[in-house]
């Protein structure tokens, strides 16, 4: 498993206008959509004056409920965790297959693979585990996908709605 934690980018509360920077450029940088410049203007109307002539060094409030870069970072964490889990399970399956191969096709190998005396062998148990792991991997993939969709489309939301969106999976 990956030992390095993923630190999501900090959502800035305020920014300082740089040289020759426009509201469009600021909205593009932080909202990933320049057409949302009017939201920044509305939140800072009292300090901006003319929205087409920003002064360098001016501090502006950023009216964001969801920071798209943060959502993408969390989606990336789900992707990495999914990959780590898949790799870990594959390694465990390879080790169990090696044990089965060691015992061979005789009685010990068959007992390991099929089970003995009504017990469950590697074949049945590994099939059950594989189904559970696949469901977990699918869940990680779906959460990651939905977080990216949210980052692409949502500017303001509340976390109750986010939870509802993530909890409903479409039929495949």
CSV table of C-alpha atoms in Angstrom, one decimal:
chain,number,residue,atom,x,y,z
A,1,UNK,CA,0.0,0.0,0.0
A,2,UNK,CA,1.1,3.5,-0.7
A,3,UNK,CA,2.7,5.1,2.4
A,4,UNK,CA,2.6,8.7,1.2
A,5,UNK,CA,-0.6,10.5,2.2
A,6,UNK,CA,-2.2,12.7,-0.4
A,7,UNK,CA,-2.6,16.2,0.8
A,8,UNK,CA,-5.5,17.9,-0.9
A,9,UNK,CA,-4.9,21.5,-2.0
A,10,UNK,CA,-5.9,24.1,0.4
A,11,UNK,CA,-9.0,26.0,-0.7
A,12,UNK,CA,-8.0,29.7,-0.6
A,13,UNK,CA,-10.4,32.1,1.2
A,14,UNK,CA,-8.8,35.1,-0.3
A,15,UNK,CA,-6.3,35.9,-3.1
A,16,UNK,CA,-4.1,38.8,-4.0
A,17,UNK,CA,-4.5,40.2,-7.5
A,18,UNK,CA,-1.3,39.8,-9.5
A,19,UNK,CA,0.1,42.1,-12.2
A,20,UNK,CA,-2.3,42.6,-15.1
A,21,UNK,CA,-4.6,39.8,-13.7
A,22,UNK,CA,-8.3,39.8,-14.7
A,23,UNK,CA,-11.3,38.4,-12.9
A,24,UNK,CA,-11.7,36.0,-15.8
A,25,UNK,CA,-8.1,34.7,-15.2
A,26,UNK,CA,-8.8,34.4,-11.5
A,27,UNK,CA,-12.0,32.5,-12.1
A,28,UNK,CA,-10.3,30.2,-14.6
A,29,UNK,CA,-7.5,29.5,-12.1
A,30,UNK,CA,-9.6,28.8,-9.0
A,31,UNK,CA,-13.0,27.8,-10.4
A,32,UNK,CA,-11.6,26.2,-13.6
A,33,UNK,CA,-14.2,28.3,-15.5
A,34,UNK,CA,-13.5,31.9,-16.5
A,35,UNK,CA,-17.1,32.6,-17.1
A,36,UNK,CA,-17.7,32.6,-13.4
A,37,UNK,CA,-15.8,35.8,-12.9
A,38,UNK,CA,-19.0,37.6,-12.0
A,39,UNK,CA,-19.3,35.5,-8.8
A,40,UNK,CA,-16.0,36.9,-7.7
A,41,UNK,CA,-17.1,40.4,-8.7
A,42,UNK,CA,-20.4,40.0,-6.8
A,43,UNK,CA,-18.5,38.9,-3.6
A,44,UNK,CA,-16.1,41.9,-3.9
A,45,UNK,CA,-18.2,44.6,-5.5
A,46,UNK,CA,-17.4,47.0,-2.6
A,47,UNK,CA,-13.6,46.9,-3.1
A,48,UNK,CA,-13.3,46.3,-6.9
A,49,UNK,CA,-15.1,49.2,-8.5
A,50,UNK,CA,-14.6,48.6,-12.3
A,51,UNK,CA,-14.5,44.8,-12.8
A,52,UNK,CA,-12.4,45.2,-16.0
A,53,UNK,CA,-9.6,47.2,-14.3
A,54,UNK,CA,-8.3,45.4,-11.3
A,55,UNK,CA,-5.5,46.9,-9.2
A,56,UNK,CA,-2.5,44.8,-8.5
A,57,UNK,CA,-2.2,43.8,-4.8
A,58,UNK,CA,-6.0,44.0,-4.2
A,59,UNK,CA,-7.2,41.2,-1.8
A,60,UNK,CA,-10.3,39.4,-3.0
A,61,UNK,CA,-12.6,37.0,-1.3
A,62,UNK,CA,-13.2,33.7,-3.3
A,63,UNK,CA,-16.9,32.6,-3.0
A,64,UNK,CA,-16.4,28.9,-3.3
A,65,UNK,CA,-18.2,26.1,-1.5
A,66,UNK,CA,-16.4,23.4,-3.5
A,67,UNK,CA,-12.9,23.8,-4.8
A,68,UNK,CA,-12.6,21.6,-7.9
A,69,UNK,CA,-8.9,20.8,-7.4
A,70,UNK,CA,-9.7,19.4,-3.9
A,71,UNK,CA,-12.3,17.1,-5.3
A,72,UNK,CA,-9.9,15.9,-8.0
A,73,UNK,CA,-7.3,15.3,-5.3
A,74,UNK,CA,-9.7,13.1,-3.3
A,75,UNK,CA,-10.6,11.2,-6.5
A,76,UNK,CA,-6.9,10.6,-7.1
A,77,UNK,CA,-6.6,9.2,-3.6
A,78,UNK,CA,-9.4,6.7,-4.3
A,79,UNK,CA,-7.7,5.8,-7.6
A,80,UNK,CA,-4.4,5.1,-5.8
A,81,UNK,CA,-6.1,3.1,-3.0
A,82,UNK,CA,-7.9,1.1,-5.6
A,83,UNK,CA,-4.7,0.3,-7.4
A,84,UNK,CA,-2.9,-0.6,-4.1
A,85,UNK,CA,-5.8,-2.9,-3.1
A,86,UNK,CA,-5.8,-4.6,-6.5
A,87,UNK,CA,-2.1,-5.2,-6.3
A,88,UNK,CA,-2.2,-6.5,-2.7
A,89,UNK,CA,-5.0,-9.0,-3.6
A,90,UNK,CA,-3.2,-10.1,-6.8
A,91,UNK,CA,0.0,-10.8,-4.7
A,92,UNK,CA,-2.0,-12.8,-2.1
A,93,UNK,CA,-3.7,-14.8,-4.9
A,94,UNK,CA,-0.3,-15.6,-6.5
A,95,UNK,CA,1.0,-16.8,-3.1
A,96,UNK,CA,-2.0,-19.1,-2.6
A,97,UNK,CA,-1.6,-20.4,-6.1
A,98,UNK,CA,2.0,-21.1,-5.4
A,99,UNK,CA,1.0,-23.1,-2.3
A,100,UNK,CA,-1.5,-25.1,-4.4
A,101,UNK,CA,1.2,-25.7,-7.0
A,102,UNK,CA,3.6,-26.9,-4.3
A,103,UNK,CA,1.1,-29.5,-3.1
A,104,UNK,CA,0.5,-30.6,-6.7
A,105,UNK,CA,-2.3,-32.7,-8.2
A,106,UNK,CA,-2.2,-35.4,-5.5
A,107,UNK,CA,-4.3,-35.8,-2.4
A,108,UNK,CA,-2.7,-32.8,-0.5
A,109,UNK,CA,-3.1,-30.5,-3.5
A,110,UNK,CA,-6.7,-31.6,-4.0
A,111,UNK,CA,-7.5,-31.2,-0.3
A,112,UNK,CA,-6.1,-27.7,-0.3
A,113,UNK,CA,-8.0,-26.7,-3.5
A,114,UNK,CA,-11.3,-28.4,-2.9
A,115,UNK,CA,-11.4,-28.8,0.9
A,116,UNK,CA,-11.9,-31.9,3.0
A,117,UNK,CA,-14.6,-33.5,5.0
A,118,UNK,CA,-17.2,-30.9,4.0
A,119,UNK,CA,-14.8,-28.0,4.7
A,120,UNK,CA,-14.3,-25.2,2.2
A,121,UNK,CA,-11.1,-25.2,0.1
A,122,UNK,CA,-9.1,-22.5,-1.5
A,123,UNK,CA,-11.3,-22.7,-4.7
A,124,UNK,CA,-14.5,-21.7,-2.9
A,125,UNK,CA,-13.0,-19.2,-0.5
A,126,UNK,CA,-10.9,-17.4,-3.1
A,127,UNK,CA,-14.0,-17.1,-5.3
A,128,UNK,CA,-16.0,-15.5,-2.5
A,129,UNK,CA,-13.1,-13.1,-1.7
A,130,UNK,CA,-12.7,-12.2,-5.3
A,131,UNK,CA,-16.4,-11.2,-5.5
A,132,UNK,CA,-16.0,-9.0,-2.4
A,133,UNK,CA,-12.8,-7.4,-3.7
A,134,UNK,CA,-14.3,-6.7,-7.1
A,135,UNK,CA,-17.3,-5.0,-5.5
A,136,UNK,CA,-14.8,-2.9,-3.4
A,137,UNK,CA,-12.7,-2.0,-6.5
A,138,UNK,CA,-15.9,-1.1,-8.4
A,139,UNK,CA,-17.0,1.2,-5.5
A,140,UNK,CA,-13.6,2.9,-5.5
A,141,UNK,CA,-13.8,3.5,-9.2
A,142,UNK,CA,-17.4,4.8,-9.0
A,143,UNK,CA,-16.6,7.2,-6.2
A,144,UNK,CA,-13.6,8.5,-8.0
A,145,UNK,CA,-15.6,9.0,-11.2
A,146,UNK,CA,-18.4,10.8,-9.4
A,147,UNK,CA,-16.0,13.1,-7.6
A,148,UNK,CA,-14.5,14.1,-10.9
A,149,UNK,CA,-18.0,14.7,-12.3
A,150,UNK,CA,-18.8,17.0,-9.4
A,151,UNK,CA,-15.5,18.9,-9.9
A,152,UNK,CA,-16.5,19.5,-13.5
A,153,UNK,CA,-20.1,20.6,-12.8
A,154,UNK,CA,-20.7,21.8,-9.3
A,155,UNK,CA,-19.9,25.2,-7.9
A,156,UNK,CA,-22.1,25.3,-4.8
A,157,UNK,CA,-23.6,22.3,-2.9
A,158,UNK,CA,-24.1,21.0,0.6
A,159,UNK,CA,-22.6,17.8,1.8
A,160,UNK,CA,-26.0,16.0,2.3
A,161,UNK,CA,-26.5,16.2,-1.4
A,162,UNK,CA,-23.0,15.0,-2.1
A,163,UNK,CA,-23.6,12.0,0.1
A,164,UNK,CA,-26.8,11.2,-1.7
A,165,UNK,CA,-25.2,11.5,-5.1
A,166,UNK,CA,-22.4,9.2,-4.1
A,167,UNK,CA,-24.7,6.6,-2.5
A,168,UNK,CA,-26.8,6.0,-5.6
A,169,UNK,CA,-25.2,3.8,-8.2
A,170,UNK,CA,-26.8,3.6,-11.6
A,171,UNK,CA,-27.7,0.1,-12.9
A,172,UNK,CA,-25.1,-1.3,-15.2
